[in-house]
């Protein structure tokens, strides 16, 4: 076939090579000797294409085919680490065998290979925009990207290709070839020149019919005992035991345990692990389940060990050990239920949705799969976004196995965007994730960096900055920038190899649409997250609370301080996302608000008080002597005093005993130094008048802030209270009624952690337990519709105990 040539230097001056990632600036001395070979229209070649020989011996930097390319021979790149001839095909590519090393091979259509496609080592790139049709696909740590369907059996060592049919080389190579090429560990590097030479020569290399795995070739199932299984698994690492299934060895009935054993690759229609006949199922090879792997008994189901790859449509399990040494490829849903089971995957994991409902998944770091927590509100929103509504009960969200067994698709269909209009763009920039004083907001999740810029500010040239949307995924090298063009349409830029923003080419339109949709998805999730956290604050009570900290005659000065705290709390209540990720990101990171945002307004209140000097945070990670200035700032503001620390605090941090001693000194001033407890290890301290403690607690508690007044206990008083407390644990109605007069004093000991702290913590737990026993079903179903009536006295004290239980879950208890 005729072709024309073009020097590499001239080709670089055009847009012919824009799709390539190779940095040809490094080729300066070769730019005039290296040539580009260009075929116009559909092309058929009958000679073997050695891509490295074309580059190194014939000075061909690359081949461009503006049409379909048919090569009635292999195409092989023998070089893995430097440069080879690139191949750009604007249509489809057809050949007998294809092996890619360091070369760039970009095909806009389908790739049809009569036998095998091999991609090896990590210095090259093969990108197929359409389908791959072959008998076998081998990926060995290569940057392969296949946008369409993979119609081939697969053998992969990489996360890029979401499929794996074979576990080891012996399962795909002819025995004589395996004997020739494999080392003592049965390993073969896919770029081994001996292997590539066999492919070039057209020699038979692989077992026939690899693409047609069927149950007809299954090994006969065997019923065996533990002694048969142990040698197969005892060398495997396990997190909680010596090896997988080691528990069975320690069971008294181990000699009676039965296992179903498949010695080789096994294909099943379905796999029900609710089989009491077997303790476990072991497959010494790959397990392919065309349907589902399920069990409903999540408290003791049949275990499963796969010494190879595991493929299934859905895997929904719990109550057993599942251990897979190879890949895990699940078509729709992988879900683990209840805490009596665990799933260990030792290689890559491919599944559109992975859910843990109080379940342990043990995956390698490189598995690149996100496990969604079924009991986490944010993850639950993602689950609802991805899975069909029929799977879950509207009230308690329990999985319906009947829906899965119907065989209907569990994943909601992905809506394929066909265009991006101005309305889509402006809608995304109008979301209420921005604070009132912001034009920019960012989202960082799952490797994506999404930046929304409303624009409007003035740049250094005096020009108004337009709105824009940026979506970047660093690991996948996806950098997209969206903006409104002069003709009022949405344009898209991508970042080229020189880190310059250039217009996205027409062939990337599908990716441009896809990434915009991804950005929309993350923004929508954060919007849902934000809206759940928006709170309505009682402004009068908040203002009253802040003014309780006033201890200065200058009302004007304090009013400015109060307004600062007041506005900060309202900002947190009205703009949660903006507060955490834009306005106060450093303080929010310090407070852990990204992971625990529900005490956001409480954190804003405390940080506001600290900012204006009405409170101080004293860490317990250093001696108190290093924080004496902060301590004295508080004492001086509230009572005009400073103290000299005891010598032990040269080395010791602040603690409860120090607070007790200090409050003893402040008693004459009718003052109380408080710990504003929010469940963090440090002491956040502030002062207050003793007479105002009750109203302070009433106003603080709704914010999740619990003022603690640490003082030494009166030994005689505490001894008498303990006698009353012990009588109360009997939960007798008359005793409970009579003890109401002691309730405030009991609360003081329990809540303010006075005296024998451990005793009082255990006592209130015991009291609650005894009241619940006494109340019976009335206590068990308390609060539910049609629940039996409960004795008012029991109800009163149970409510009292529950109030403390709720507080104790949110704050630190300091045990002596």
PDB file of N, CA and C in Angstrom, residues 598-629:
ATOM      1  N   UNK A 598     -21.627  16.708  62.661  1.00  0.00           N
ATOM      2  CA  UNK A 598     -22.905  16.956  63.322  1.00  0.00           C
ATOM      3  C   UNK A 598     -22.781  17.847  64.562  1.00  0.00           C
ATOM      4  N   UNK A 599     -21.571  18.070  65.057  1.00  0.00           N
ATOM      5  CA  UNK A 599     -21.406  19.027  66.163  1.00  0.00           C
ATOM      6  C   UNK A 599     -20.797  20.332  65.637  1.00  0.00           C
ATOM      7  N   UNK A 600     -21.068  20.608  64.374  1.00  0.00           N
ATOM      8  CA  UNK A 600     -20.516  21.774  63.694  1.00  0.00           C
ATOM      9  C   UNK A 600     -20.808  23.078  64.426  1.00  0.00           C
ATOM     10  N   UNK A 601     -22.061  23.311  64.802  1.00  0.00           N
ATOM     11  CA  UNK A 601     -22.391  24.585  65.461  1.00  0.00           C
ATOM     12  C   UNK A 601     -21.748  24.672  66.842  1.00  0.00           C
ATOM     13  N   UNK A 602     -21.623  23.534  67.541  1.00  0.00           N
ATOM     14  CA  UNK A 602     -20.934  23.532  68.830  1.00  0.00           C
ATOM     15  C   UNK A 602     -19.463  23.883  68.665  1.00  0.00           C
ATOM     16  N   UNK A 603     -18.834  23.309  67.612  1.00  0.00           N
ATOM     17  CA  UNK A 603     -17.435  23.630  67.340  1.00  0.00           C
ATOM     18  C   UNK A 603     -17.273  25.103  66.987  1.00  0.00           C
ATOM     19  N   UNK A 604     -18.215  25.630  66.211  1.00  0.00           N
ATOM     20  CA  UNK A 604     -18.164  27.045  65.841  1.00  0.00           C
ATOM     21  C   UNK A 604     -18.293  27.933  67.073  1.00  0.00           C
ATOM     22  N   UNK A 605     -19.169  27.535  67.989  1.00  0.00           N
ATOM     23  CA  UNK A 605     -19.346  28.302  69.223  1.00  0.00           C
ATOM     24  C   UNK A 605     -18.055  28.323  70.038  1.00  0.00           C
ATOM     25  N   UNK A 606     -17.457  27.142  70.236  1.00  0.00           N
ATOM     26  CA  UNK A 606     -16.236  27.075  71.037  1.00  0.00           C
ATOM     27  C   UNK A 606     -15.094  27.827  70.377  1.00  0.00           C
ATOM     28  N   UNK A 607     -14.916  27.621  69.068  1.00  0.00           N
ATOM     29  CA  UNK A 607     -13.814  28.298  68.388  1.00  0.00           C
ATOM     30  C   UNK A 607     -14.026  29.803  68.353  1.00  0.00           C
ATOM     31  N   UNK A 608     -15.280  30.223  68.311  1.00  0.00           N
ATOM     32  CA  UNK A 608     -15.562  31.648  68.394  1.00  0.00           C
ATOM     33  C   UNK A 608     -15.200  32.205  69.754  1.00  0.00           C
ATOM     34  N   UNK A 609     -15.555  31.494  70.820  1.00  0.00           N
ATOM     35  CA  UNK A 609     -15.206  31.931  72.172  1.00  0.00           C
ATOM     36  C   UNK A 609     -13.694  31.980  72.360  1.00  0.00           C
ATOM     37  N   UNK A 610     -12.992  30.995  71.803  1.00  0.00           N
ATOM     38  CA  UNK A 610     -11.531  30.973  71.905  1.00  0.00           C
ATOM     39  C   UNK A 610     -10.924  32.129  71.115  1.00  0.00           C
ATOM     40  N   UNK A 611     -11.481  32.390  69.938  1.00  0.00           N
ATOM     41  CA  UNK A 611     -10.953  33.453  69.076  1.00  0.00           C
ATOM     42  C   UNK A 611     -10.954  34.807  69.771  1.00  0.00           C
ATOM     43  N   UNK A 612     -12.032  35.114  70.497  1.00  0.00           N
ATOM     44  CA  UNK A 612     -12.134  36.436  71.128  1.00  0.00           C
ATOM     45  C   UNK A 612     -11.623  36.436  72.568  1.00  0.00           C
ATOM     46  N   UNK A 613     -11.073  35.311  73.029  1.00  0.00           N
ATOM     47  CA  UNK A 613     -10.457  35.260  74.347  1.00  0.00           C
ATOM     48  C   UNK A 613     -11.387  34.959  75.492  1.00  0.00           C
ATOM     49  N   UNK A 614     -12.611  34.528  75.211  1.00  0.00           N
ATOM     50  CA  UNK A 614     -13.549  34.198  76.282  1.00  0.00           C
ATOM     51  C   UNK A 614     -13.362  32.764  76.770  1.00  0.00           C
ATOM     52  N   UNK A 615     -12.589  31.996  76.051  1.00  0.00           N
ATOM     53  CA  UNK A 615     -12.255  30.625  76.440  1.00  0.00           C
ATOM     54  C   UNK A 615     -10.858  30.338  75.914  1.00  0.00           C
ATOM     55  N   UNK A 616     -10.228  29.292  76.426  1.00  0.00           N
ATOM     56  CA  UNK A 616      -8.912  28.878  75.955  1.00  0.00           C
ATOM     57  C   UNK A 616      -8.894  27.360  75.830  1.00  0.00           C
ATOM     58  N   UNK A 617      -8.144  26.860  74.859  1.00  0.00           N
ATOM     59  CA  UNK A 617      -7.963  25.419  74.713  1.00  0.00           C
ATOM     60  C   UNK A 617      -6.563  25.060  75.177  1.00  0.00           C
ATOM     61  N   UNK A 618      -6.499  24.207  76.186  1.00  0.00           N
ATOM     62  CA  UNK A 618      -5.217  23.812  76.755  1.00  0.00           C
ATOM     63  C   UNK A 618      -5.009  22.326  76.489  1.00  0.00           C
ATOM     64  N   UNK A 619      -4.046  22.014  75.665  1.00  0.00           N
ATOM     65  CA  UNK A 619      -3.789  20.632  75.290  1.00  0.00           C
ATOM     66  C   UNK A 619      -3.240  19.834  76.464  1.00  0.00           C
ATOM     67  N   UNK A 620      -3.521  18.551  76.466  1.00  0.00           N
ATOM     68  CA  UNK A 620      -2.989  17.650  77.486  1.00  0.00           C
ATOM     69  C   UNK A 620      -1.741  16.926  76.987  1.00  0.00           C
ATOM     70  N   UNK A 621      -1.255  17.308  75.804  1.00  0.00           N
ATOM     71  CA  UNK A 621      -0.086  16.627  75.239  1.00  0.00           C
ATOM     72  C   UNK A 621       1.229  17.271  75.667  1.00  0.00           C
ATOM     73  N   UNK A 622       1.156  18.425  76.381  1.00  0.00           N
ATOM     74  CA  UNK A 622       2.374  19.081  76.876  1.00  0.00           C
ATOM     75  C   UNK A 622       2.149  19.459  78.333  1.00  0.00           C
ATOM     76  N   UNK A 623       3.209  19.730  79.098  1.00  0.00           N
ATOM     77  CA  UNK A 623       3.042  20.166  80.495  1.00  0.00           C
ATOM     78  C   UNK A 623       2.229  21.453  80.578  1.00  0.00           C
ATOM     79  N   UNK A 624       1.474  21.577  81.658  1.00  0.00           N
ATOM     80  CA  UNK A 624       0.653  22.767  81.856  1.00  0.00           C
ATOM     81  C   UNK A 624       1.516  24.022  81.933  1.00  0.00           C
ATOM     82  N   UNK A 625       2.755  23.865  82.391  1.00  0.00           N
ATOM     83  CA  UNK A 625       3.646  25.029  82.497  1.00  0.00           C
ATOM     84  C   UNK A 625       3.855  25.699  81.145  1.00  0.00           C
ATOM     85  N   UNK A 626       3.747  24.946  80.070  1.00  0.00           N
ATOM     86  CA  UNK A 626       3.900  25.525  78.742  1.00  0.00           C
ATOM     87  C   UNK A 626       2.631  26.242  78.274  1.00  0.00           C
ATOM     88  N   UNK A 627       1.541  26.086  79.023  1.00  0.00           N
ATOM     89  CA  UNK A 627       0.274  26.730  78.653  1.00  0.00           C
ATOM     90  C   UNK A 627      -0.215  27.647  79.786  1.00  0.00           C
ATOM     91  N   UNK A 628       0.716  28.080  80.636  1.00  0.00           N
ATOM     92  CA  UNK A 628       0.340  28.914  81.776  1.00  0.00           C
ATOM     93  C   UNK A 628      -0.240  30.251  81.338  1.00  0.00           C
ATOM     94  N   UNK A 629       0.251  30.798  80.228  1.00  0.00           N
ATOM     95  CA  UNK A 629      -0.251  32.091  79.763  1.00  0.00           C
ATOM     96  C   UNK A 629      -1.727  32.008  79.390  1.00  0.00           C
TER      97      UNK A 629
END
